[in-house]
């Protein structure tokens, strides 16, 4: 099984869009490649290549639906509360239709619908993820500061990279510390792996789906 973590940005901001690709081996997540500056076709082609071979689990850091009428989805309210209970900031959870979020939501919705129409879709599992929460709800209270600071502090980003190895992620390049987007792509894969693997479980999991909200959400 391959696991792909995607740190998505808006459609005009390819430079901040990153895919991490891992292979599950011996109960570990083994790093294979990082795709940076990813446009839509790069994302689709990477997923298609993996799905043509076997099972693929994809965790996407972006809203994959929106609330009719605007505002928070129920899952947004739930994960915000969970993050606060762990001492994390809930401010990164914003309504999908908020002005600064709407283009990211548009791209997330568009890409996932293209994936759903793809050949080999029967090999694909999709889940919405939150990388910061995936790190912060697992790293432990004594190291919580690193989960709060890794996007801004080099020491914290290096700590998170070392921590990835401790949670079973093998071969993640040490040079990733300079890019929070690449770290988030790896954390997206971590959350998706724990969601899909029957021997593991996410730290938070929104299971309710509907026609308007077709994907589960986890961290």
C-alpha atoms as an extended CHARMM CRD file, in Angstrom:
* protein
*
       219  EXT
         1         1  UNK       CA              0.0000000000        0.0000000000        0.0000000000  PROA      1               0.0000000000
         2         2  UNK       CA              1.2300000000        3.4580000000       -0.9220000000  PROA      2               0.0000000000
         3         3  UNK       CA              0.3460000000        6.4910000000        1.1550000000  PROA      3               0.0000000000
         4         4  UNK       CA              0.3490000000        9.9750000000       -0.3580000000  PROA      4               0.0000000000
         5         5  UNK       CA              0.2090000000       13.0880000000        1.7990000000  PROA      5               0.0000000000
         6         6  UNK       CA             -0.6980000000       16.3510000000        0.0910000000  PROA      6               0.0000000000
         7         7  UNK       CA             -0.1630000000       19.8180000000        1.5230000000  PROA      7               0.0000000000
         8         8  UNK       CA             -2.4010000000       21.7360000000       -0.8470000000  PROA      8               0.0000000000
         9         9  UNK       CA             -2.3920000000       25.4520000000       -1.5700000000  PROA      9               0.0000000000
        10        10  UNK       CA             -4.6200000000       27.5980000000       -3.7350000000  PROA      10              0.0000000000
        11        11  UNK       CA             -4.6490000000       27.0480000000       -7.5180000000  PROA      11              0.0000000000
        12        12  UNK       CA             -2.4190000000       30.0650000000       -8.1880000000  PROA      12              0.0000000000
        13        13  UNK       CA              0.1930000000       29.0050000000       -5.6100000000  PROA      13              0.0000000000
        14        14  UNK       CA              1.8700000000       25.8410000000       -6.8900000000  PROA      14              0.0000000000
        15        15  UNK       CA              5.1250000000       26.6330000000       -5.0760000000  PROA      15              0.0000000000
        16        16  UNK       CA              3.4990000000       25.8240000000       -1.7230000000  PROA      16              0.0000000000
        17        17  UNK       CA              1.8590000000       22.5870000000       -2.9080000000  PROA      17              0.0000000000
        18        18  UNK       CA              3.7780000000       19.4480000000       -1.9430000000  PROA      18              0.0000000000
        19        19  UNK       CA              3.1300000000       15.7010000000       -2.2360000000  PROA      19              0.0000000000
        20        20  UNK       CA              4.9190000000       13.1080000000       -0.1350000000  PROA      20              0.0000000000
        21        21  UNK       CA              4.8420000000        9.4930000000       -1.2980000000  PROA      21              0.0000000000
        22        22  UNK       CA              5.4330000000        6.5860000000        1.0870000000  PROA      22              0.0000000000
        23        23  UNK       CA              5.2020000000        2.8020000000        0.9370000000  PROA      23              0.0000000000
        24        24  UNK       CA              3.9190000000        0.7470000000        3.8650000000  PROA      24              0.0000000000
        25        25  UNK       CA              6.4740000000       -1.9630000000        4.6900000000  PROA      25              0.0000000000
        26        26  UNK       CA              6.7340000000       -4.0470000000        7.8680000000  PROA      26              0.0000000000
        27        27  UNK       CA              4.4310000000       -1.7330000000        9.8160000000  PROA      27              0.0000000000
        28        28  UNK       CA              6.4760000000        1.3030000000        8.8350000000  PROA      28              0.0000000000
        29        29  UNK       CA              5.9520000000        4.1340000000        6.3920000000  PROA      29              0.0000000000
        30        30  UNK       CA              8.9610000000        4.1910000000        4.0650000000  PROA      30              0.0000000000
        31        31  UNK       CA              9.6790000000        7.4460000000        2.2310000000  PROA      31              0.0000000000
        32        32  UNK       CA              9.8270000000        7.2140000000       -1.5700000000  PROA      32              0.0000000000
        33        33  UNK       CA              9.6450000000       10.7030000000       -3.0390000000  PROA      33              0.0000000000
        34        34  UNK       CA              8.6370000000       14.3060000000       -2.5890000000  PROA      34              0.0000000000
        35        35  UNK       CA              6.9100000000       16.2340000000       -5.3740000000  PROA      35              0.0000000000
        36        36  UNK       CA              7.2600000000       19.9950000000       -4.9100000000  PROA      36              0.0000000000
        37        37  UNK       CA              5.7630000000       22.9800000000       -6.7530000000  PROA      37              0.0000000000
        38        38  UNK       CA              2.9510000000       20.6420000000       -7.7650000000  PROA      38              0.0000000000
        39        39  UNK       CA              0.2860000000       21.7030000000      -10.2340000000  PROA      39              0.0000000000
        40        40  UNK       CA             -2.9560000000       19.7920000000      -10.7130000000  PROA      40              0.0000000000
        41        41  UNK       CA             -1.6340000000       17.5710000000      -13.4950000000  PROA      41              0.0000000000
        42        42  UNK       CA              1.3930000000       16.5760000000      -11.4160000000  PROA      42              0.0000000000
        43        43  UNK       CA             -0.9070000000       15.6120000000       -8.5550000000  PROA      43              0.0000000000
        44        44  UNK       CA             -3.2510000000       13.6160000000      -10.7850000000  PROA      44              0.0000000000
        45        45  UNK       CA             -0.4280000000       11.8440000000      -12.6250000000  PROA      45              0.0000000000
        46        46  UNK       CA              1.2960000000       10.8620000000       -9.3600000000  PROA      46              0.0000000000
        47        47  UNK       CA             -1.9400000000        9.4300000000       -7.9700000000  PROA      47              0.0000000000
        48        48  UNK       CA             -2.7810000000        7.6600000000      -11.2280000000  PROA      48              0.0000000000
        49        49  UNK       CA              0.6580000000        6.0380000000      -11.4440000000  PROA      49              0.0000000000
        50        50  UNK       CA              0.3800000000        4.7330000000       -7.8880000000  PROA      50              0.0000000000
        51        51  UNK       CA             -3.2220000000        3.5350000000       -8.2610000000  PROA      51              0.0000000000
        52        52  UNK       CA             -2.3960000000        1.6430000000      -11.4560000000  PROA      52              0.0000000000
        53        53  UNK       CA             -0.0910000000       -0.5940000000       -9.4090000000  PROA      53              0.0000000000
        54        54  UNK       CA             -2.0940000000       -1.1800000000       -6.2410000000  PROA      54              0.0000000000
        55        55  UNK       CA             -3.8330000000        0.2920000000       -3.2100000000  PROA      55              0.0000000000
        56        56  UNK       CA             -3.3050000000        3.9980000000       -2.5060000000  PROA      56              0.0000000000
        57        57  UNK       CA             -4.3520000000        6.0360000000        0.5120000000  PROA      57              0.0000000000
        58        58  UNK       CA             -4.3820000000        9.8120000000        0.0680000000  PROA      58              0.0000000000
        59        59  UNK       CA             -4.5250000000       12.3850000000        2.8450000000  PROA      59              0.0000000000
        60        60  UNK       CA             -5.2080000000       15.9350000000        1.6800000000  PROA      60              0.0000000000
        61        61  UNK       CA             -4.6910000000       19.0180000000        3.8130000000  PROA      61              0.0000000000
        62        62  UNK       CA             -7.4900000000       21.1960000000        2.4300000000  PROA      62              0.0000000000
        63        63  UNK       CA            -11.2540000000       21.4480000000        2.8280000000  PROA      63              0.0000000000
        64        64  UNK       CA            -12.7960000000       18.8470000000        0.5200000000  PROA      64              0.0000000000
        65        65  UNK       CA            -16.3250000000       20.1970000000        0.9260000000  PROA      65              0.0000000000
        66        66  UNK       CA            -18.0760000000       23.3300000000        2.1700000000  PROA      66              0.0000000000
        67        67  UNK       CA            -21.1000000000       24.1140000000        4.3080000000  PROA      67              0.0000000000
        68        68  UNK       CA            -24.1380000000       25.1600000000        2.2940000000  PROA      68              0.0000000000
        69        69  UNK       CA            -24.9120000000       28.6860000000        3.4510000000  PROA      69              0.0000000000
        70        70  UNK       CA            -21.3170000000       29.2720000000        4.5680000000  PROA      70              0.0000000000
        71        71  UNK       CA            -19.5630000000       29.0440000000        7.9020000000  PROA      71              0.0000000000
        72        72  UNK       CA            -18.0860000000       26.0440000000        9.6740000000  PROA      72              0.0000000000
        73        73  UNK       CA            -18.8940000000       22.4710000000        8.7950000000  PROA      73              0.0000000000
        74        74  UNK       CA            -19.6700000000       20.3130000000       11.8540000000  PROA      74              0.0000000000
        75        75  UNK       CA            -16.2860000000       18.6050000000       11.4250000000  PROA      75              0.0000000000
        76        76  UNK       CA            -14.5070000000       21.9690000000       11.5190000000  PROA      76              0.0000000000
        77        77  UNK       CA            -16.0570000000       22.7540000000       14.8950000000  PROA      77              0.0000000000
        78        78  UNK       CA            -15.1760000000       19.3020000000       16.2090000000  PROA      78              0.0000000000
        79        79  UNK       CA            -11.4970000000       19.2900000000       15.2420000000  PROA      79              0.0000000000
        80        80  UNK       CA            -11.0610000000       22.8660000000       16.4860000000  PROA      80              0.0000000000
        81        81  UNK       CA            -12.2900000000       21.7640000000       19.9200000000  PROA      81              0.0000000000
        82        82  UNK       CA             -9.9930000000       18.7230000000       19.9050000000  PROA      82              0.0000000000
        83        83  UNK       CA             -6.9740000000       20.8300000000       18.9900000000  PROA      83              0.0000000000
        84        84  UNK       CA             -7.6830000000       23.2790000000       21.7960000000  PROA      84              0.0000000000
        85        85  UNK       CA             -8.0150000000       20.3890000000       24.2540000000  PROA      85              0.0000000000
        86        86  UNK       CA             -4.4540000000       19.3370000000       23.3540000000  PROA      86              0.0000000000
        87        87  UNK       CA             -3.1180000000       22.8740000000       23.8170000000  PROA      87              0.0000000000
        88        88  UNK       CA             -2.9610000000       23.6120000000       20.0930000000  PROA      88              0.0000000000
        89        89  UNK       CA             -4.2730000000       26.7050000000       18.3730000000  PROA      89              0.0000000000
        90        90  UNK       CA             -7.6080000000       26.1990000000       16.6660000000  PROA      90              0.0000000000
        91        91  UNK       CA             -7.1530000000       29.3000000000       14.5250000000  PROA      91              0.0000000000
        92        92  UNK       CA             -5.8530000000       27.2520000000       11.5910000000  PROA      92              0.0000000000
        93        93  UNK       CA             -9.3230000000       25.7220000000       11.2400000000  PROA      93              0.0000000000
        94        94  UNK       CA            -11.2320000000       28.2700000000        9.2040000000  PROA      94              0.0000000000
        95        95  UNK       CA            -14.6030000000       28.0170000000        7.4430000000  PROA      95              0.0000000000
        96        96  UNK       CA            -14.0420000000       26.6500000000        3.9120000000  PROA      96              0.0000000000
        97        97  UNK       CA            -15.9220000000       29.5780000000        2.3590000000  PROA      97              0.0000000000
        98        98  UNK       CA            -13.9310000000       32.2580000000        4.1960000000  PROA      98              0.0000000000
        99        99  UNK       CA            -12.3460000000       34.6660000000        1.7090000000  PROA      99              0.0000000000
       100       100  UNK       CA             -8.7820000000       33.5160000000        2.4020000000  PROA      100             0.0000000000
       101       101  UNK       CA             -9.8390000000       29.8420000000        2.2140000000  PROA      101             0.0000000000
       102       102  UNK       CA            -12.2260000000       29.7480000000       -0.7070000000  PROA      102             0.0000000000
       103       103  UNK       CA             -9.6430000000       29.1580000000       -3.4590000000  PROA      103             0.0000000000
       104       104  UNK       CA             -8.0260000000       26.3600000000       -1.4650000000  PROA      104             0.0000000000
       105       105  UNK       CA            -11.4610000000       24.8030000000       -0.9900000000  PROA      105             0.0000000000
       106       106  UNK       CA            -12.1690000000       25.1550000000       -4.7080000000  PROA      106             0.0000000000
       107       107  UNK       CA             -8.9510000000       23.3400000000       -5.5800000000  PROA      107             0.0000000000
       108       108  UNK       CA             -9.5340000000       20.6110000000       -3.0150000000  PROA      108             0.0000000000
       109       109  UNK       CA            -13.0680000000       19.9590000000       -4.2370000000  PROA      109             0.0000000000
       110       110  UNK       CA            -12.0190000000       20.0140000000       -7.8960000000  PROA      110             0.0000000000
       111       111  UNK       CA             -9.0580000000       17.6730000000       -7.4650000000  PROA      111             0.0000000000
       112       112  UNK       CA            -10.9320000000       15.1040000000       -5.4100000000  PROA      112             0.0000000000
       113       113  UNK       CA            -13.7810000000       14.9750000000       -7.9150000000  PROA      113             0.0000000000
       114       114  UNK       CA            -11.2330000000       14.3750000000      -10.6830000000  PROA      114             0.0000000000
       115       115  UNK       CA             -9.7280000000       11.5720000000       -8.6260000000  PROA      115             0.0000000000
       116       116  UNK       CA            -13.1840000000       10.0480000000       -8.1230000000  PROA      116             0.0000000000
       117       117  UNK       CA            -13.5860000000        9.8590000000      -11.9120000000  PROA      117             0.0000000000
       118       118  UNK       CA            -10.1580000000        8.3290000000      -12.4270000000  PROA      118             0.0000000000
       119       119  UNK       CA             -9.3780000000        4.8740000000      -13.7670000000  PROA      119             0.0000000000
       120       120  UNK       CA             -8.3270000000        2.5990000000      -10.8890000000  PROA      120             0.0000000000
       121       121  UNK       CA            -10.4280000000        4.6340000000       -8.4260000000  PROA      121             0.0000000000
       122       122  UNK       CA            -11.3600000000        1.3290000000       -6.7970000000  PROA      122             0.0000000000
       123       123  UNK       CA             -7.7370000000        1.2420000000       -5.5480000000  PROA      123             0.0000000000
       124       124  UNK       CA             -7.9310000000        4.6930000000       -3.9450000000  PROA      124             0.0000000000
       125       125  UNK       CA             -8.9990000000        5.8250000000       -0.4770000000  PROA      125             0.0000000000
       126       126  UNK       CA             -9.2960000000        9.5670000000        0.1710000000  PROA      126             0.0000000000
       127       127  UNK       CA             -9.4260000000       11.3730000000        3.4910000000  PROA      127             0.0000000000
       128       128  UNK       CA             -9.2130000000       15.0090000000        4.5620000000  PROA      128             0.0000000000
       129       129  UNK       CA             -6.4530000000       15.5590000000        7.1160000000  PROA      129             0.0000000000
       130       130  UNK       CA             -4.9250000000       18.2630000000        9.3160000000  PROA      130             0.0000000000
       131       131  UNK       CA             -1.1170000000       17.8590000000        9.5210000000  PROA      131             0.0000000000
       132       132  UNK       CA             -0.5630000000       20.2420000000       12.4230000000  PROA      132             0.0000000000
       133       133  UNK       CA             -3.1250000000       18.3680000000       14.4850000000  PROA      133             0.0000000000
       134       134  UNK       CA             -1.6230000000       15.0370000000       13.4160000000  PROA      134             0.0000000000
       135       135  UNK       CA              1.6850000000       16.1660000000       14.9070000000  PROA      135             0.0000000000
       136       136  UNK       CA              0.3410000000       18.0340000000       17.9280000000  PROA      136             0.0000000000
       137       137  UNK       CA             -2.0060000000       15.3030000000       19.1610000000  PROA      137             0.0000000000
       138       138  UNK       CA              0.7790000000       12.6820000000       19.0670000000  PROA      138             0.0000000000
       139       139  UNK       CA              3.9790000000       14.4520000000       20.0350000000  PROA      139             0.0000000000
       140       140  UNK       CA              3.2560000000       14.6190000000       23.7820000000  PROA      140             0.0000000000
       141       141  UNK       CA              2.8080000000       17.5010000000       26.2110000000  PROA      141             0.0000000000
       142       142  UNK       CA              6.5250000000       17.7780000000       26.9500000000  PROA      142             0.0000000000
       143       143  UNK       CA              7.2470000000       18.4650000000       23.2700000000  PROA      143             0.0000000000
       144       144  UNK       CA              4.1120000000       20.4320000000       22.4270000000  PROA      144             0.0000000000
       145       145  UNK       CA              6.0960000000       23.6220000000       21.8190000000  PROA      145             0.0000000000
       146       146  UNK       CA              7.6820000000       22.0040000000       18.7560000000  PROA      146             0.0000000000
       147       147  UNK       CA              4.2420000000       21.2820000000       17.3000000000  PROA      147             0.0000000000
       148       148  UNK       CA              3.3650000000       24.9400000000       17.8080000000  PROA      148             0.0000000000
       149       149  UNK       CA              6.6100000000       26.3550000000       16.4110000000  PROA      149             0.0000000000
       150       150  UNK       CA              7.8290000000       24.0360000000       13.6300000000  PROA      150             0.0000000000
       151       151  UNK       CA              6.5510000000       26.3360000000       10.8800000000  PROA      151             0.0000000000
       152       152  UNK       CA              8.6750000000       29.2140000000       12.1990000000  PROA      152             0.0000000000
       153       153  UNK       CA             11.5360000000       27.7450000000       14.2210000000  PROA      153             0.0000000000
       154       154  UNK       CA             14.3590000000       25.7010000000       12.6750000000  PROA      154             0.0000000000
       155       155  UNK       CA             15.0740000000       23.8240000000       15.8840000000  PROA      155             0.0000000000
       156       156  UNK       CA             11.4500000000       22.7590000000       16.1820000000  PROA      156             0.0000000000
       157       157  UNK       CA             11.2210000000       21.6930000000       12.5450000000  PROA      157             0.0000000000
       158       158  UNK       CA             14.3470000000       19.5360000000       12.9890000000  PROA      158             0.0000000000
       159       159  UNK       CA             12.8240000000       18.0260000000       16.1280000000  PROA      159             0.0000000000
       160       160  UNK       CA              9.6420000000       17.1060000000       14.2320000000  PROA      160             0.0000000000
       161       161  UNK       CA             11.6940000000       15.4500000000       11.4900000000  PROA      161             0.0000000000
       162       162  UNK       CA             13.4840000000       13.3090000000       14.0780000000  PROA      162             0.0000000000
       163       163  UNK       CA             10.1360000000       12.5510000000       15.7060000000  PROA      163             0.0000000000
       164       164  UNK       CA              8.7800000000       11.2240000000       12.3950000000  PROA      164             0.0000000000
       165       165  UNK       CA             11.2720000000        8.3580000000       12.6470000000  PROA      165             0.0000000000
       166       166  UNK       CA             10.0600000000        7.5370000000       16.1610000000  PROA      166             0.0000000000
       167       167  UNK       CA              6.4820000000        7.1180000000       14.9220000000  PROA      167             0.0000000000
       168       168  UNK       CA              7.5070000000        4.7380000000       12.1450000000  PROA      168             0.0000000000
       169       169  UNK       CA              8.2490000000        7.0370000000        9.2100000000  PROA      169             0.0000000000
       170       170  UNK       CA             11.5010000000        5.8230000000        7.6760000000  PROA      170             0.0000000000
       171       171  UNK       CA             13.8620000000        7.6850000000        5.3760000000  PROA      171             0.0000000000
       172       172  UNK       CA             12.3540000000       11.1620000000        5.5500000000  PROA      172             0.0000000000
       173       173  UNK       CA             15.1630000000       13.4570000000        4.2860000000  PROA      173             0.0000000000
       174       174  UNK       CA             16.8280000000       15.5680000000        6.9680000000  PROA      174             0.0000000000
       175       175  UNK       CA             16.8480000000       18.5440000000        4.5970000000  PROA      175             0.0000000000
       176       176  UNK       CA             13.0790000000       18.8900000000        4.8890000000  PROA      176             0.0000000000
       177       177  UNK       CA             13.4640000000       21.0790000000        7.9730000000  PROA      177             0.0000000000
       178       178  UNK       CA             13.6830000000       24.1880000000        5.7860000000  PROA      178             0.0000000000
       179       179  UNK       CA             10.1600000000       23.6950000000        4.3710000000  PROA      179             0.0000000000
       180       180  UNK       CA              7.0840000000       23.5480000000        6.5810000000  PROA      180             0.0000000000
       181       181  UNK       CA              5.0740000000       22.5380000000        3.5170000000  PROA      181             0.0000000000
       182       182  UNK       CA              7.1760000000       19.4130000000        3.0570000000  PROA      182             0.0000000000
       183       183  UNK       CA              6.8630000000       18.6040000000        6.7570000000  PROA      183             0.0000000000
       184       184  UNK       CA              3.0960000000       19.0420000000        6.4830000000  PROA      184             0.0000000000
       185       185  UNK       CA              2.9590000000       16.7360000000        3.4540000000  PROA      185             0.0000000000
       186       186  UNK       CA              4.6710000000       14.0420000000        5.5450000000  PROA      186             0.0000000000
       187       187  UNK       CA              2.3250000000       14.6500000000        8.4790000000  PROA      187             0.0000000000
       188       188  UNK       CA             -0.6240000000       14.3890000000        6.0830000000  PROA      188             0.0000000000
       189       189  UNK       CA              0.6610000000       10.9510000000        5.0740000000  PROA      189             0.0000000000
       190       190  UNK       CA              1.0310000000        9.9870000000        8.7510000000  PROA      190             0.0000000000
       191       191  UNK       CA             -2.6020000000       10.8640000000        9.4760000000  PROA      191             0.0000000000
       192       192  UNK       CA             -3.8360000000        9.0400000000        6.3630000000  PROA      192             0.0000000000
       193       193  UNK       CA             -1.7880000000        5.9480000000        7.2600000000  PROA      193             0.0000000000
       194       194  UNK       CA             -3.2530000000        5.7730000000       10.7640000000  PROA      194             0.0000000000
       195       195  UNK       CA             -6.7330000000        6.2530000000        9.3030000000  PROA      195             0.0000000000
       196       196  UNK       CA             -6.4140000000        3.4460000000        6.7470000000  PROA      196             0.0000000000
       197       197  UNK       CA             -4.3460000000        0.8570000000        8.6150000000  PROA      197             0.0000000000
       198       198  UNK       CA             -6.5230000000       -1.5280000000       10.6290000000  PROA      198             0.0000000000
       199       199  UNK       CA             -3.7520000000       -1.8760000000       13.2350000000  PROA      199             0.0000000000
       200       200  UNK       CA             -3.6800000000        1.8720000000       13.9130000000  PROA      200             0.0000000000
       201       201  UNK       CA             -6.1380000000        4.6600000000       14.5330000000  PROA      201             0.0000000000
       202       202  UNK       CA             -6.2390000000        8.4250000000       14.1220000000  PROA      202             0.0000000000
       203       203  UNK       CA             -6.2300000000       10.6000000000       17.2340000000  PROA      203             0.0000000000
       204       204  UNK       CA             -9.4310000000       12.2760000000       15.9890000000  PROA      204             0.0000000000
       205       205  UNK       CA            -11.7830000000       10.9530000000       13.3260000000  PROA      205             0.0000000000
       206       206  UNK       CA            -14.9100000000       12.4550000000       11.7780000000  PROA      206             0.0000000000
       207       207  UNK       CA            -16.6730000000        9.4770000000       10.2110000000  PROA      207             0.0000000000
       208       208  UNK       CA            -19.9520000000       11.0300000000        9.0760000000  PROA      208             0.0000000000
       209       209  UNK       CA            -20.2340000000       11.4460000000        5.3070000000  PROA      209             0.0000000000
       210       210  UNK       CA            -22.9950000000       12.5630000000        2.9530000000  PROA      210             0.0000000000
       211       211  UNK       CA            -23.4790000000       13.6120000000       -0.6480000000  PROA      211             0.0000000000
       212       212  UNK       CA            -22.4080000000       17.1340000000        0.3140000000  PROA      212             0.0000000000
       213       213  UNK       CA            -19.4830000000       15.9360000000        2.4530000000  PROA      213             0.0000000000
       214       214  UNK       CA            -18.2710000000       12.7020000000        0.8170000000  PROA      214             0.0000000000
       215       215  UNK       CA            -14.9760000000       12.3080000000        2.6750000000  PROA      215             0.0000000000
       216       216  UNK       CA            -14.0410000000       11.4930000000        6.2400000000  PROA      216             0.0000000000
       217       217  UNK       CA            -11.6970000000       13.8270000000        8.1430000000  PROA      217             0.0000000000
       218       218  UNK       CA             -8.9520000000       12.8500000000       10.5770000000  PROA      218             0.0000000000
       219       219  UNK       CA             -5.7100000000       13.7980000000       12.2280000000  PROA      219             0.0000000000
